[in-house]
């Protein structure tokens, strides 16, 4: 994390006390909102915010009153899956494509070639003012793809500054990319804030120890900060008279930054919150269990703003679903994938894997199972570096030889077989791989075949054992940024 990120992380920028601004904005925005054809598009994307860390999803410990209230005023989704790595997940959202169809955009430290259309560019062509606060596409280096600005928009200190600078007759497309709840955390901030260790629900893939409980509370603190900042922006929007003409999307780019979560194809890495709100257009109170991918969002934005669909986008607009034109998306599966995350293996290779998620099963194919899924144990700079440094990681590593902790070390750090299959009804935490169990042979074969079909149909470079050239794409993180 560089100094600018730390500055942002401290919450100095973009978080000018909301209350003060709200009071002044009520004065500033007395004029009625201009009439226009399409709505504003406002995206809130938290960094590493996984499902189900919100009150509306049943979590009674983390407090997300703004998300809960907004989600109830529109459609909230319970089965959204994305790539468990920041850049490719965000790239998929922007372009409506699978990460493996984005060339260098498939990696964490890559870029999106600008030949692939994205929704922000399309809206800019249609007269939208496009802006961004904090983390847009990233941490990949967007300039290498031919972009002058971040593909998520031109950078502003905050929504307030963006809105004040925007020509009044133009609709806007704004992206609020919080750096929360990405690490690092202030260790013990959850306990310091008065949260109780005993209240924490520890996921079954992590050891139930005070160090881990405290780490999870620190995660909650950051989710709650994201929620507050989002609430402040919504108040500004309301004061400006724009709320009724704005389509709002709230989500997270990947799962929690803990061992066996982020950078893994298990649900804890790929399953994220999502709510879509558009007053007067999307009926309130909808809870939707359709299987959704991040490449569905760009087509949704284009349809909502009356733009023609892009054949380059493989996702499907969610608008017919959320507006009640169709009862379901008609899907019985979603796909997940990963390539290179951090620089943590000899030869700077990744850990390519693909997965298929249905309501009942998760099937994963590890395409290079001879490699270490979390990174090499012997890297000098960082051991098992696809797992973010954290008290939880340190605890497991330091206690890995104890019988009670060894299984957790096995789950998150050790090598994995080429195939994994989890029976979600009996094993919701995805702890017991049944891929070799004869009882599951039929379903394993079916899911394996469907995964092959998808890889072929979407021209996945990894189909039939290929795709080694993906490993040759440059690692774009500048030496000065290594930390
Ligand atoms: Ca992230």
Coordinates of N, CA and C in Angstrom, one line a residue, residues 123-313:
X123 N -21.5 5.4 -22.3 CA -22.4 6.5 -21.7 C -21.7 7.8 -21.9
X124 N -20.4 7.9 -21.9 CA -19.7 9.2 -22.2 C -20.0 9.6 -23.6
X125 N -20.1 8.6 -24.5 CA -20.4 9.0 -25.9 C -21.8 9.5 -26.0
X126 N -22.7 9.1 -25.1 CA -24.1 9.6 -25.1 C -24.3 10.8 -24.3
X127 N -23.2 11.5 -23.9 CA -23.4 12.8 -23.2 C -23.3 12.7 -21.7
X128 N -23.1 11.5 -21.2 CA -23.0 11.4 -19.7 C -21.7 12.0 -19.2
X129 N -21.7 12.5 -18.0 CA -20.5 12.9 -17.3 C -20.1 11.7 -16.5
X130 N -18.8 11.3 -16.7 CA -18.4 10.1 -16.0 C -17.3 10.4 -15.0
X131 N -17.5 10.0 -13.8 CA -16.6 10.2 -12.7 C -16.4 9.1 -11.8
X132 N -15.3 9.2 -11.0 CA -14.8 8.1 -10.1 C -14.3 8.8 -8.9
X133 N -14.5 8.1 -7.7 CA -13.8 8.5 -6.5 C -13.1 7.3 -6.0
X134 N -11.8 7.4 -5.7 CA -11.0 6.4 -5.2 C -10.7 5.2 -6.1
X135 N -11.0 4.0 -5.8 CA -10.6 2.8 -6.5 C -11.5 2.4 -7.7
X136 N -11.1 2.6 -8.9 CA -11.9 2.2 -10.0 C -11.5 0.9 -10.5
X137 N -11.1 0.8 -11.8 CA -10.4 -0.5 -12.2 C -9.1 -0.4 -11.6
X138 N -8.7 -1.5 -11.0 CA -7.4 -1.6 -10.3 C -7.3 -2.7 -9.4
X139 N -6.1 -3.0 -8.9 CA -4.9 -2.2 -9.0 C -4.1 -2.3 -10.3
X140 N -4.7 -3.0 -11.4 CA -4.0 -3.1 -12.6 C -3.7 -1.7 -13.2
X141 N -2.8 -1.6 -14.2 CA -2.4 -0.3 -14.7 C -3.2 0.0 -15.9
X142 N -4.2 0.8 -15.8 CA -5.1 1.1 -16.9 C -4.5 1.8 -18.1
X143 N -3.4 2.6 -17.8 CA -2.8 3.4 -18.9 C -2.2 2.4 -19.9
X144 N -1.8 1.2 -19.5 CA -1.2 0.3 -20.5 C -2.2 -0.2 -21.5
X145 N -3.5 -0.1 -21.2 CA -4.5 -0.5 -22.1 C -4.9 0.6 -23.1
X146 N -4.3 1.8 -23.0 CA -4.6 2.8 -23.9 C -5.6 3.9 -23.3
X147 N -5.9 3.7 -22.1 CA -6.8 4.7 -21.4 C -6.1 5.9 -20.9
X148 N -6.7 7.1 -21.1 CA -6.1 8.3 -20.4 C -6.6 8.4 -19.0
X149 N -7.8 8.0 -18.7 CA -8.4 8.0 -17.4 C -8.7 6.6 -17.0
X150 N -8.9 6.4 -15.7 CA -9.3 5.1 -15.3 C -10.6 4.7 -16.0
X151 N -10.8 3.5 -16.5 CA -12.0 3.1 -17.2 C -13.3 3.3 -16.4
X152 N -13.1 3.4 -15.1 CA -14.3 3.6 -14.3 C -14.7 5.1 -14.3
X153 N -13.8 6.0 -14.7 CA -14.2 7.4 -14.8 C -13.0 8.3 -14.5
X154 N -13.2 9.6 -14.7 CA -12.1 10.5 -14.3 C -12.2 10.7 -12.8
X155 N -11.0 10.9 -12.2 CA -10.9 10.9 -10.8 C -11.4 12.2 -10.1
X156 N -12.1 12.1 -9.1 CA -12.6 13.2 -8.2 C -12.3 12.9 -6.8
X157 N -12.2 13.9 -6.0 CA -12.0 13.7 -4.5 C -13.3 13.0 -3.9
X158 N -14.4 13.4 -4.4 CA -15.6 12.8 -3.9 C -16.8 13.1 -4.8
X159 N -17.9 12.5 -4.4 CA -19.1 12.8 -5.2 C -19.5 14.2 -5.2
X160 N -19.3 14.9 -4.1 CA -19.6 16.3 -4.0 C -18.9 17.1 -5.1
X161 N -17.6 16.9 -5.2 CA -16.8 17.7 -6.1 C -17.2 17.3 -7.6
X162 N -17.4 16.0 -7.8 CA -17.9 15.6 -9.1 C -19.2 16.3 -9.5
X163 N -20.1 16.3 -8.6 CA -21.5 16.8 -8.9 C -21.4 18.3 -9.1
X164 N -20.6 19.0 -8.3 CA -20.5 20.4 -8.4 C -19.8 20.8 -9.8
X165 N -18.9 20.0 -10.3 CA -18.2 20.3 -11.5 C -19.0 19.9 -12.7
X166 N -19.9 19.1 -12.6 CA -20.7 18.5 -13.7 C -21.6 19.6 -14.4
X167 N -21.6 19.7 -15.7 CA -22.6 20.5 -16.3 C -24.0 20.1 -15.9
X168 N -24.8 21.1 -15.5 CA -26.1 20.8 -14.9 C -27.1 20.0 -15.8
X169 N -26.9 20.2 -17.1 CA -27.8 19.5 -18.0 C -27.4 18.1 -18.5
X170 N -26.3 17.6 -17.9 CA -25.8 16.3 -18.3 C -26.2 15.2 -17.3
X171 N -26.6 14.1 -17.7 CA -26.8 13.0 -16.7 C -25.4 12.5 -16.3
X172 N -25.3 11.8 -15.2 CA -24.0 11.3 -14.7 C -23.9 9.8 -14.6
X173 N -22.7 9.4 -14.6 CA -22.3 8.0 -14.4 C -21.2 8.1 -13.4
X174 N -21.4 7.7 -12.1 CA -20.4 7.8 -11.1 C -20.1 6.5 -10.4
X175 N -18.8 6.3 -10.0 CA -18.4 5.1 -9.4 C -17.7 5.5 -8.1
X176 N -18.3 5.0 -7.0 CA -17.7 5.2 -5.7 C -17.0 3.9 -5.3
X177 N -15.6 3.9 -5.5 CA -14.9 2.7 -5.2 C -14.2 2.8 -3.8
X178 N -14.9 2.4 -2.8 CA -14.3 2.5 -1.5 C -13.1 1.6 -1.4
X179 N -12.1 2.0 -0.5 CA -11.0 1.1 -0.3 C -11.3 0.1 0.9
X180 N -12.4 0.3 1.5 CA -12.9 -0.6 2.6 C -13.7 -1.8 2.0
X181 N -13.7 -2.9 2.6 CA -12.9 -3.3 3.7 C -11.6 -4.1 3.3
X182 N -10.9 -3.5 2.4 CA -9.6 -4.1 2.0 C -8.6 -3.9 3.2
X183 N -7.7 -4.8 3.3 CA -6.6 -4.6 4.3 C -5.6 -3.6 3.9
X184 N -4.8 -3.0 4.8 CA -4.7 -3.4 6.2 C -5.8 -2.8 7.1
X185 N -6.0 -3.5 8.2 CA -6.9 -3.0 9.2 C -6.1 -2.5 10.4
X186 N -6.7 -1.6 11.2 CA -6.2 -1.2 12.4 C -6.4 -2.4 13.4
X187 N -5.4 -3.0 13.8 CA -5.6 -4.3 14.6 C -6.3 -4.0 15.9
X188 N -7.3 -4.7 16.2 CA -8.1 -4.5 17.4 C -9.1 -3.3 17.3
X189 N -9.3 -2.8 16.1 CA -10.2 -1.7 16.0 C -11.7 -2.1 16.3
X190 N -12.0 -3.3 16.0 CA -13.4 -3.8 16.3 C -13.6 -3.8 17.8
X191 N -12.7 -4.4 18.5 CA -12.8 -4.5 20.0 C -12.8 -3.1 20.6
X192 N -11.9 -2.2 20.0 CA -11.8 -0.8 20.5 C -13.1 -0.1 20.3
X193 N -13.8 -0.4 19.3 CA -15.1 0.2 19.0 C -16.2 -0.3 19.8
X194 N -15.9 -1.2 20.7 CA -16.9 -1.7 21.6 C -17.6 -3.0 21.2
X195 N -17.0 -3.6 20.1 CA -17.6 -4.8 19.6 C -17.2 -6.0 20.4
X196 N -18.0 -7.0 20.5 CA -17.7 -8.1 21.4 C -17.2 -9.4 20.6
X197 N -16.1 -9.9 21.1 CA -15.5 -11.1 20.5 C -16.5 -12.2 20.4
X198 N -17.3 -12.3 21.5 CA -18.2 -13.5 21.6 C -19.3 -13.4 20.6
X199 N -19.5 -12.2 20.0 CA -20.6 -12.0 19.0 C -20.3 -12.6 17.6
X200 N -19.0 -12.8 17.4 CA -18.6 -13.1 16.0 C -19.0 -14.5 15.6
X201 N -19.4 -14.6 14.3 CA -19.7 -15.9 13.8 C -18.4 -16.3 12.9
X202 N -17.7 -17.3 13.4 CA -16.5 -17.6 12.7 C -16.8 -18.6 11.6
X203 N -16.5 -18.3 10.3 CA -16.7 -19.3 9.2 C -16.0 -20.6 9.5
X204 N -16.6 -21.7 9.1 CA -16.0 -23.0 9.5 C -14.7 -23.3 8.8
X205 N -14.2 -22.5 7.9 CA -12.9 -22.7 7.3 C -11.8 -21.9 8.0
X206 N -12.2 -21.3 9.1 CA -11.2 -20.6 9.9 C -11.2 -21.1 11.3
X207 N -10.1 -21.1 12.0 CA -10.1 -21.6 13.4 C -10.8 -20.6 14.3
X208 N -11.5 -21.2 15.2 CA -12.3 -20.3 16.2 C -11.3 -19.9 17.3
X209 N -10.6 -18.9 17.1 CA -9.6 -18.4 18.1 C -9.8 -16.9 18.3
X210 N -9.5 -16.4 19.5 CA -9.7 -14.9 19.7 C -9.0 -14.0 18.6
X211 N -7.8 -14.5 18.2 CA -7.1 -13.7 17.2 C -8.0 -13.5 15.9
X212 N -8.6 -14.6 15.5 CA -9.4 -14.7 14.3 C -10.7 -13.9 14.5
X213 N -11.3 -14.1 15.7 CA -12.5 -13.3 16.0 C -12.2 -11.8 15.9
X214 N -11.1 -11.4 16.5 CA -10.8 -10.0 16.5 C -10.6 -9.5 15.1
X215 N -9.9 -10.3 14.3 CA -9.7 -9.9 12.9 C -11.0 -9.7 12.1
X216 N -11.9 -10.6 12.4 CA -13.2 -10.4 11.7 C -14.0 -9.2 12.2
X217 N -13.8 -8.8 13.5 CA -14.4 -7.6 13.9 C -13.8 -6.4 13.3
X218 N -12.5 -6.4 13.0 CA -11.8 -5.3 12.3 C -12.4 -5.2 10.9
X219 N -12.7 -6.4 10.3 CA -13.3 -6.4 9.0 C -14.7 -5.7 9.0
X220 N -15.4 -6.0 10.1 CA -16.7 -5.4 10.2 C -16.6 -3.9 10.3
X221 N -15.6 -3.4 11.0 CA -15.5 -1.9 11.2 C -15.4 -1.3 9.9
X222 N -14.6 -1.9 9.0 CA -14.4 -1.3 7.6 C -15.7 -1.4 6.8
X223 N -16.4 -2.5 6.9 CA -17.7 -2.6 6.1 C -18.6 -1.5 6.6
X224 N -18.6 -1.3 7.9 CA -19.5 -0.3 8.5 C -19.2 1.1 8.0
X225 N -17.9 1.4 7.8 CA -17.4 2.7 7.3 C -17.9 2.9 5.9
X226 N -17.8 1.8 5.1 CA -18.3 1.9 3.7 C -19.8 2.2 3.7
X227 N -20.5 1.6 4.6 CA -21.9 1.8 4.7 C -22.3 3.2 5.0
X228 N -21.5 3.8 6.0 CA -21.8 5.2 6.3 C -21.5 6.1 5.2
X229 N -20.4 5.9 4.5 CA -20.0 6.8 3.4 C -21.0 6.7 2.3
X230 N -21.5 5.5 2.0 CA -22.5 5.3 1.0 C -23.8 6.1 1.4
X231 N -24.2 6.0 2.7 CA -25.4 6.7 3.2 C -25.2 8.2 3.0
X232 N -24.0 8.7 3.2 CA -23.8 10.2 3.1 C -24.0 10.6 1.6
X233 N -23.5 9.8 0.7 CA -23.7 10.1 -0.7 C -25.1 10.1 -1.1
X234 N -25.8 9.1 -0.6 CA -27.3 9.0 -1.0 C -28.0 10.2 -0.5
X235 N -27.6 10.7 0.7 CA -28.3 11.9 1.2 C -28.0 13.1 0.3
X236 N -26.8 13.2 -0.2 CA -26.5 14.3 -1.2 C -27.3 14.1 -2.4
X237 N -27.4 12.9 -2.9 CA -28.2 12.7 -4.1 C -29.7 13.1 -3.9
X238 N -30.2 12.8 -2.7 CA -31.6 13.1 -2.4 C -31.7 14.6 -2.3
X239 N -30.8 15.2 -1.7 CA -30.8 16.7 -1.5 C -30.8 17.4 -2.9
X240 N -30.1 16.8 -3.8 CA -29.9 17.3 -5.1 C -31.1 17.1 -6.0
X241 N -32.1 16.3 -5.5 CA -33.3 16.0 -6.3 C -33.0 15.0 -7.4
X242 N -31.9 14.2 -7.2 CA -31.5 13.2 -8.3 C -31.9 11.8 -8.0
X243 N -32.3 11.5 -6.7 CA -32.5 10.1 -6.3 C -33.5 9.4 -7.2
X244 N -34.6 10.0 -7.6 CA -35.6 9.3 -8.3 C -35.2 9.0 -9.8
X245 N -34.1 9.7 -10.2 CA -33.7 9.5 -11.6 C -32.3 8.8 -11.6
X246 N -32.0 8.0 -10.7 CA -30.7 7.3 -10.6 C -30.9 5.8 -10.4
X247 N -30.2 5.1 -11.2 CA -30.1 3.6 -11.0 C -28.9 3.4 -10.2
X248 N -29.1 2.8 -9.0 CA -28.0 2.6 -8.0 C -27.6 1.1 -7.9
X249 N -26.4 0.8 -8.0 CA -25.9 -0.6 -7.8 C -24.9 -0.5 -6.6
X250 N -25.1 -1.5 -5.7 CA -24.2 -1.6 -4.5 C -23.7 -3.0 -4.5
X251 N -22.4 -3.1 -4.4 CA -21.8 -4.5 -4.5 C -20.4 -4.5 -3.9
X252 N -19.7 -5.6 -3.9 CA -18.3 -5.8 -3.5 C -17.6 -6.5 -4.6
X253 N -16.3 -6.3 -4.7 CA -15.6 -6.9 -5.9 C -15.1 -8.3 -5.7
X254 N -15.0 -8.8 -4.4 CA -14.7 -10.2 -4.2 C -14.9 -10.4 -2.7
X255 N -14.6 -11.6 -2.3 CA -14.9 -12.0 -0.9 C -13.9 -11.5 0.1
X256 N -14.1 -12.0 1.3 CA -13.3 -11.5 2.5 C -11.8 -11.8 2.4
X257 N -10.9 -10.9 2.8 CA -9.5 -11.2 2.6 C -8.9 -12.0 3.8
X258 N -9.3 -13.3 3.8 CA -8.9 -14.2 4.8 C -8.5 -15.5 4.1
X259 N -7.8 -16.3 4.8 CA -7.3 -17.6 4.3 C -8.5 -18.4 3.7
X260 N -8.4 -19.1 2.6 CA -9.4 -19.9 1.9 C -10.6 -19.0 1.4
X261 N -10.4 -17.7 1.4 CA -11.5 -16.9 0.9 C -11.1 -16.1 -0.3
X262 N -10.8 -14.8 -0.2 CA -10.3 -14.0 -1.4 C -9.2 -14.8 -2.1
X263 N -9.2 -14.7 -3.5 CA -8.3 -15.4 -4.4 C -8.5 -16.9 -4.4
X264 N -9.7 -17.3 -4.0 CA -10.1 -18.8 -4.1 C -11.4 -18.8 -4.8
X265 N -11.7 -20.0 -5.4 CA -13.0 -20.1 -6.1 C -14.1 -20.7 -5.2
X266 N -13.8 -20.8 -3.9 CA -14.9 -21.2 -2.9 C -15.8 -19.9 -2.8
X267 N -17.0 -20.2 -2.3 CA -17.9 -19.0 -2.2 C -17.3 -17.9 -1.4
X268 N -16.5 -18.2 -0.4 CA -16.0 -17.1 0.5 C -15.1 -16.2 -0.3
X269 N -14.7 -16.6 -1.5 CA -13.9 -15.7 -2.4 C -14.7 -15.1 -3.5
X270 N -15.8 -15.7 -3.9 CA -16.5 -15.3 -5.1 C -17.9 -14.8 -4.9
X271 N -18.5 -15.1 -3.8 CA -19.9 -14.7 -3.5 C -20.0 -13.3 -2.9
X272 N -20.7 -12.4 -3.6 CA -20.7 -11.0 -3.1 C -22.1 -10.5 -3.0
X273 N -22.3 -9.4 -2.2 CA -23.6 -8.8 -2.1 C -23.9 -8.0 -3.4
X274 N -25.2 -7.8 -3.6 CA -25.6 -6.9 -4.7 C -27.0 -6.4 -4.5
X275 N -27.2 -5.1 -4.6 CA -28.5 -4.6 -4.6 C -28.6 -3.6 -5.8
X276 N -29.8 -3.6 -6.4 CA -30.1 -2.6 -7.5 C -31.3 -1.9 -7.2
X277 N -31.2 -0.5 -7.2 CA -32.3 0.3 -6.8 C -32.5 1.4 -8.0
X278 N -33.8 1.6 -8.3 CA -34.2 2.6 -9.2 C -35.6 3.0 -8.9
X279 N -35.8 4.0 -8.1 CA -37.1 4.4 -7.6 C -38.1 4.5 -8.7
X280 N -39.3 3.9 -8.6 CA -40.3 4.0 -9.6 C -40.2 3.0 -10.7
X281 N -39.0 2.5 -10.9 CA -38.8 1.5 -12.0 C -38.6 0.1 -11.5
X282 N -37.9 0.0 -10.4 CA -37.7 -1.3 -9.8 C -38.5 -1.5 -8.5
X283 N -39.3 -2.5 -8.5 CA -40.3 -2.6 -7.3 C -39.5 -2.9 -6.1
X284 N -39.8 -2.2 -5.0 CA -39.1 -2.4 -3.7 C -39.4 -3.8 -3.1
X285 N -38.5 -4.2 -2.3 CA -38.8 -5.4 -1.5 C -38.5 -6.7 -2.2
X286 N -37.8 -6.7 -3.3 CA -37.5 -7.9 -4.1 C -36.3 -8.6 -3.5
X287 N -36.4 -9.9 -3.2 CA -35.2 -10.7 -2.9 C -35.0 -11.7 -4.0
X288 N -34.0 -11.7 -4.7 CA -33.8 -12.5 -5.9 C -32.7 -13.5 -5.8
X289 N -33.0 -14.7 -6.0 CA -32.0 -15.8 -5.9 C -31.4 -16.3 -7.2
X290 N -31.7 -15.6 -8.3 CA -31.1 -15.9 -9.6 C -29.6 -15.9 -9.5
X291 N -29.0 -16.8 -10.3 CA -27.5 -16.8 -10.4 C -27.1 -15.7 -11.3
X292 N -26.2 -14.8 -10.8 CA -25.8 -13.6 -11.5 C -24.3 -13.6 -11.5
X293 N -23.7 -13.0 -12.6 CA -22.3 -12.8 -12.7 C -22.0 -11.3 -12.9
X294 N -20.8 -10.9 -12.7 CA -20.4 -9.5 -12.8 C -20.5 -9.0 -14.2
X295 N -20.4 -9.9 -15.2 CA -20.6 -9.4 -16.6 C -22.0 -9.1 -16.9
X296 N -22.9 -9.3 -16.0 CA -24.3 -8.9 -16.3 C -24.6 -7.4 -16.0
X297 N -23.7 -6.8 -15.3 CA -24.0 -5.4 -14.9 C -23.8 -4.4 -16.0
X298 N -22.8 -4.5 -16.8 CA -22.7 -3.5 -17.9 C -23.8 -3.6 -18.9
X299 N -24.3 -4.8 -19.3 CA -25.5 -4.8 -20.2 C -26.7 -4.2 -19.5
X300 N -26.8 -4.4 -18.2 CA -27.9 -3.8 -17.4 C -27.9 -2.3 -17.5
X301 N -26.7 -1.7 -17.3 CA -26.6 -0.2 -17.4 C -26.9 0.3 -18.8
X302 N -26.5 -0.4 -19.8 CA -26.7 0.0 -21.2 C -28.2 0.0 -21.5
X303 N -28.9 -1.1 -21.1 CA -30.3 -1.2 -21.3 C -31.1 -0.1 -20.6
X304 N -30.7 0.1 -19.3 CA -31.4 1.1 -18.5 C -31.3 2.5 -19.1
X305 N -30.2 2.8 -19.9 CA -30.0 4.1 -20.5 C -30.3 4.1 -21.9
X306 N -31.1 3.1 -22.4 CA -31.6 3.0 -23.7 C -30.5 2.9 -24.8
X307 N -29.4 2.3 -24.4 CA -28.3 2.1 -25.4 C -28.5 0.7 -26.0
X308 N -28.0 0.5 -27.3 CA -28.1 -0.8 -27.9 C -27.2 -1.8 -27.2
X309 N -27.6 -3.1 -27.1 CA -26.7 -4.0 -26.5 C -25.4 -4.2 -27.3
X310 N -24.4 -4.5 -26.6 CA -23.1 -4.7 -27.3 C -22.8 -6.2 -27.4
X311 N -22.6 -6.6 -28.7 CA -22.3 -8.0 -28.9 C -21.0 -8.5 -28.2
X312 N -20.1 -7.5 -27.9 CA -18.9 -7.9 -27.3 C -19.1 -8.2 -25.8
X313 N -20.3 -7.9 -25.3 CA -20.6 -8.2 -23.9 C -21.3 -9.6 -23.8

